[in-house]
GROMACS .gro file of C-alpha atoms in nm:
model
  206
    1MET     CA    1   0.563   1.855   0.267
    2CYS     CA    2   0.473   2.263   0.233
    3TRP     CA    3   0.669   2.580   0.279
    4SER     CA    4   0.505   2.691   0.615
    5ALA     CA    5   0.297   2.567   0.905
    6GLU     CA    6   0.008   2.780   0.790
    7ALA     CA    7   0.028   2.607   0.441
    8ASP     CA    8   0.075   2.259   0.582
    9LEU     CA    9  -0.233   2.312   0.807
   10VAL     CA   10  -0.443   2.455   0.520
   11ALA     CA   11  -0.357   2.198   0.276
   12GLY     CA   12  -0.381   1.916   0.547
   13VAL     CA   13  -0.743   2.009   0.624
   14GLY     CA   14  -0.841   2.040   0.254
   15VAL     CA   15  -0.651   1.701   0.152
   16ALA     CA   16  -0.808   1.521   0.458
   17ALA     CA   17  -1.163   1.670   0.338
   18VAL     CA   18  -1.093   1.516   0.010
   19GLY     CA   19  -1.031   1.171   0.172
   20VAL     CA   20  -1.341   1.192   0.385
   21ALA     CA   21  -1.541   1.267   0.071
   22CYS     CA   22  -1.363   0.961  -0.076
   23VAL     CA   23  -1.431   0.712   0.199
   24GLY     CA   24  -1.799   0.847   0.188
   25ARG     CA   25  -1.836   0.764  -0.165
   26THR     CA   26  -1.668   0.440  -0.166
   27ARG     CA   27  -1.918   0.146  -0.210
   28ARG     CA   28  -1.653  -0.149  -0.233
   29PRO     CA   29  -1.517  -0.238   0.115
   30ARG     CA   30  -1.197  -0.356  -0.074
   31ASP     CA   31  -1.142   0.003  -0.196
   32LEU     CA   32  -1.164   0.176   0.136
   33PRO     CA   33  -0.765   0.150   0.220
   34LEU     CA   34  -0.685   0.345  -0.102
   35ALA     CA   35  -0.992   0.574  -0.074
   36ALA     CA   36  -0.901   0.667   0.282
   37LEU     CA   37  -0.508   0.758   0.159
   38PRO     CA   38  -0.590   1.138   0.152
   39VAL     CA   39  -0.721   1.123   0.503
   40LEU     CA   40  -0.375   0.986   0.615
   41LEU     CA   41  -0.186   1.260   0.373
   42GLY     CA   42  -0.376   1.528   0.535
   43ALA     CA   43  -0.298   1.405   0.876
   44HIS     CA   44   0.061   1.398   0.780
   45GLN     CA   45   0.068   1.754   0.669
   46MET     CA   46  -0.103   1.883   0.988
   47VAL     CA   47   0.161   1.701   1.193
   48GLU     CA   48   0.419   1.901   0.997
   49ALA     CA   49   0.247   2.189   1.102
   50ALA     CA   50   0.331   2.117   1.443
   51VAL     CA   51   0.690   2.052   1.329
   52TRP     CA   52   0.713   2.383   1.215
   53ALA     CA   53   0.555   2.525   1.533
   54SER     CA   54   0.814   2.348   1.756
   55ARG     CA   55   1.083   2.459   1.508
   56GLY     CA   56   1.194   2.135   1.430
   57GLY     CA   57   1.386   1.927   1.664
   58THR     CA   58   1.341   1.572   1.789
   59GLY     CA   59   0.987   1.586   1.955
   60PRO     CA   60   0.689   1.352   1.913
   61ALA     CA   61   0.558   1.560   1.606
   62THR     CA   62   0.883   1.482   1.446
   63LEU     CA   63   0.872   1.132   1.501
   64ALA     CA   64   0.520   1.098   1.429
   65TRP     CA   65   0.583   1.263   1.078
   66ALA     CA   66   0.901   0.998   1.023
   67VAL     CA   67   0.647   0.697   1.118
   68ILE     CA   68   0.365   0.807   0.881
   69ALA     CA   69   0.639   0.917   0.603
   70LEU     CA   70   0.841   0.603   0.601
   71PRO     CA   71   0.697   0.265   0.749
   72LEU     CA   72   0.338   0.332   0.749
   73LEU     CA   73   0.315   0.462   0.369
   74ALA     CA   74   0.546   0.197   0.241
   75LEU     CA   75   0.308  -0.066   0.389
   76TRP     CA   76  -0.030   0.120   0.337
   77VAL     CA   77  -0.006   0.194  -0.046
   78PRO     CA   78   0.075  -0.172  -0.153
   79LEU     CA   79  -0.160  -0.308   0.069
   80GLY     CA   80  -0.446  -0.092  -0.037
   81VAL     CA   81  -0.326  -0.143  -0.405
   82LEU     CA   82  -0.363  -0.545  -0.355
   83CYS     CA   83  -0.717  -0.481  -0.195
   84ALA     CA   84  -0.841  -0.278  -0.492
   85ALA     CA   85  -0.683  -0.466  -0.772
   86PRO     CA   86  -0.854  -0.679  -1.026
   87PRO     CA   87  -0.853  -1.040  -0.960
   88ARG     CA   88  -0.620  -1.071  -1.288
   89ALA     CA   89  -0.344  -0.820  -1.128
   90ARG     CA   90  -0.361  -0.943  -0.782
   91ARG     CA   91  -0.076  -1.199  -0.828
   92ARG     CA   92   0.187  -0.944  -0.924
   93ALA     CA   93   0.054  -0.681  -0.688
   94THR     CA   94   0.198  -0.920  -0.398
   95VAL     CA   95   0.552  -0.845  -0.533
   96PRO     CA   96   0.546  -0.463  -0.417
   97LEU     CA   97   0.358  -0.551  -0.107
   98ALA     CA   98   0.636  -0.811  -0.018
   99VAL     CA   99   0.888  -0.535  -0.065
  100GLY     CA  100   0.669  -0.285   0.137
  101VAL     CA  101   0.661  -0.532   0.440
  102ALA     CA  102   1.042  -0.583   0.428
  103THR     CA  103   1.098  -0.198   0.376
  104ALA     CA  104   0.859  -0.113   0.637
  105ALA     CA  105   1.003  -0.332   0.890
  106ALA     CA  106   1.346  -0.214   0.848
  107LEU     CA  107   1.237   0.152   0.860
  108ALA     CA  108   1.019   0.093   1.186
  109TYR     CA  109   1.347  -0.077   1.339
  110VAL     CA  110   1.555   0.236   1.241
  111LEU     CA  111   1.300   0.478   1.392
  112ALA     CA  112   1.273   0.267   1.695
  113THR     CA  113   1.664   0.262   1.752
  114ARG     CA  114   1.795   0.586   1.611
  115PRO     CA  115   1.691   0.962   1.671
  116VAL     CA  116   1.506   1.152   1.410
  117ARG     CA  117   1.567   1.501   1.392
  118ALA     CA  118   1.371   1.783   1.187
  119GLU     CA  119   1.569   2.102   1.085
  120ILE     CA  120   1.397   2.415   0.926
  121ARG     CA  121   1.601   2.526   0.642
  122GLY     CA  122   1.419   2.834   0.494
  123HIS     CA  123   1.103   2.747   0.343
  124THR     CA  124   1.188   2.349   0.378
  125VAL     CA  125   1.197   2.108   0.678
  126ALA     CA  126   1.475   1.857   0.639
  127TYR     CA  127   1.417   1.545   0.852
  128VAL     CA  128   1.762   1.366   0.950
  129VAL     CA  129   1.793   1.010   1.045
  130ASP     CA  130   2.100   0.757   1.001
  131VAL     CA  131   1.944   0.488   0.775
  132PRO     CA  132   2.181   0.226   0.680
  133HIS     CA  133   2.180   0.101   0.327
  134ALA     CA  134   1.971   0.420   0.265
  135GLU     CA  135   1.998   0.340  -0.135
  136LEU     CA  136   1.850   0.007  -0.110
  137LEU     CA  137   1.564   0.123   0.119
  138VAL     CA  138   1.485   0.419  -0.101
  139GLY     CA  139   1.451   0.181  -0.392
  140GLY     CA  140   1.230  -0.048  -0.189
  141TYR     CA  141   1.022   0.229  -0.070
  142LEU     CA  142   0.962   0.330  -0.454
  143VAL     CA  143   0.881  -0.009  -0.567
  144ALA     CA  144   0.623  -0.036  -0.269
  145THR     CA  145   0.455   0.278  -0.337
  146VAL     CA  146   0.505   0.407  -0.703
  147GLY     CA  147   0.550   0.069  -0.832
  148ALA     CA  148   0.235  -0.084  -0.657
  149LEU     CA  149   0.028   0.183  -0.836
  150LEU     CA  150   0.194   0.115  -1.183
  151LEU     CA  151   0.123  -0.244  -1.140
  152ALA     CA  152  -0.244  -0.226  -1.015
  153GLY     CA  153  -0.405  -0.322  -1.324
  154ASP     CA  154  -0.625  -0.001  -1.311
  155ARG     CA  155  -0.600   0.261  -1.547
  156GLY     CA  156  -0.685   0.539  -1.290
  157LEU     CA  157  -0.428   0.390  -1.028
  158ARG     CA  158  -0.157   0.364  -1.306
  159ALA     CA  159  -0.221   0.728  -1.373
  160LEU     CA  160  -0.178   0.818  -1.021
  161GLY     CA  161   0.142   0.622  -1.004
  162VAL     CA  162   0.287   0.828  -1.322
  163LEU     CA  163   0.169   1.146  -1.122
  164ALA     CA  164   0.311   1.047  -0.790
  165ALA     CA  165   0.655   0.947  -0.968
  166VAL     CA  166   0.682   1.283  -1.133
  167GLY     CA  167   0.567   1.482  -0.831
  168ALA     CA  168   0.835   1.298  -0.628
  169LEU     CA  169   1.110   1.395  -0.863
  170ILE     CA  170   1.012   1.757  -0.891
  171CYS     CA  171   0.968   1.819  -0.514
  172TRP     CA  172   1.288   1.605  -0.456
  173ALA     CA  173   1.472   1.866  -0.679
  174LEU     CA  174   1.341   2.166  -0.519
  175TRP     CA  175   1.387   2.005  -0.166
  176ARG     CA  176   1.765   1.958  -0.253
  177LEU     CA  177   1.795   2.311  -0.355
  178GLU     CA  178   1.652   2.407  -0.024
  179PHE     CA  179   1.414   2.641  -0.234
  180VAL     CA  180   1.061   2.535  -0.133
  181SER     CA  181   0.869   2.231  -0.012
  182THR     CA  182   0.586   2.163  -0.268
  183TRP     CA  183   0.464   1.805  -0.196
  184CYS     CA  184   0.170   1.926  -0.040
  185ALA     CA  185   0.052   2.049  -0.356
  186PHE     CA  186   0.109   1.714  -0.515
  187ALA     CA  187  -0.047   1.548  -0.257
  188ALA     CA  188  -0.361   1.750  -0.301
  189VAL     CA  189  -0.361   1.692  -0.673
  190CYS     CA  190  -0.314   1.301  -0.606
  191SER     CA  191  -0.604   1.325  -0.389
  192VAL     CA  192  -0.829   1.477  -0.636
  193VAL     CA  193  -0.712   1.189  -0.876
  194LEU     CA  194  -0.797   0.955  -0.596
  195LEU     CA  195  -1.134   1.100  -0.570
  196GLY     CA  196  -1.196   1.065  -0.940
  197TRP     CA  197  -1.097   0.723  -0.947
  198VAL     CA  198  -1.343   0.656  -0.618
  199ASN     CA  199  -1.626   0.820  -0.829
  200GLY     CA  200  -1.547   0.592  -1.124
  201ARG     CA  201  -1.565   0.284  -0.919
  202ARG     CA  202  -1.907   0.411  -0.792
  203ARG     CA  203  -2.039   0.458  -1.134
  204ALA     CA  204  -1.921   0.096  -1.246
  205THR     CA  205  -2.077  -0.052  -0.939
  206SER     CA  206  -2.416   0.149  -1.024
   0.00000   0.00000   0.00000
């Protein structure tokens, strides 16, 4: 997520604050799940600050981080997209949601039956868990999250999907090099884009 406990904490508070603004400015109840996504992302970063502070390991903070990152987001994002999607796009939005339900169920089972461990590697944190059929689950995760945004039928959400895809690729490359974790920066950018989307929906309602 971020390159240090302090960076995770500061970024987490900032992203969560953007999320609170998103929720406060939302007028349509169907938009609330997506509007609240930055709150979840901010909390996720603050959880990782606790992982840094405990120097990794298998403690409660590590498990909480994995639960949010894996099954919860795989379900939250496509469900939020389905709720916010215009009527013409809701049928196709059910596809990534179905994939997300299956992926989240499989990941939740893995976390319930196998240990997850965090390892501090320079300016990155590696989360190690024995996931069977990892390539299949990663594909399902991307369909459920990025795919849902790309199929949302909303220009703002499609732009967010493109941004998330590019950001994930860059962050993955930097993480593989064990150079620095940068997802917190992309989470902040995505949260600001979501705030713009909320403001656009607010203007349309007005």
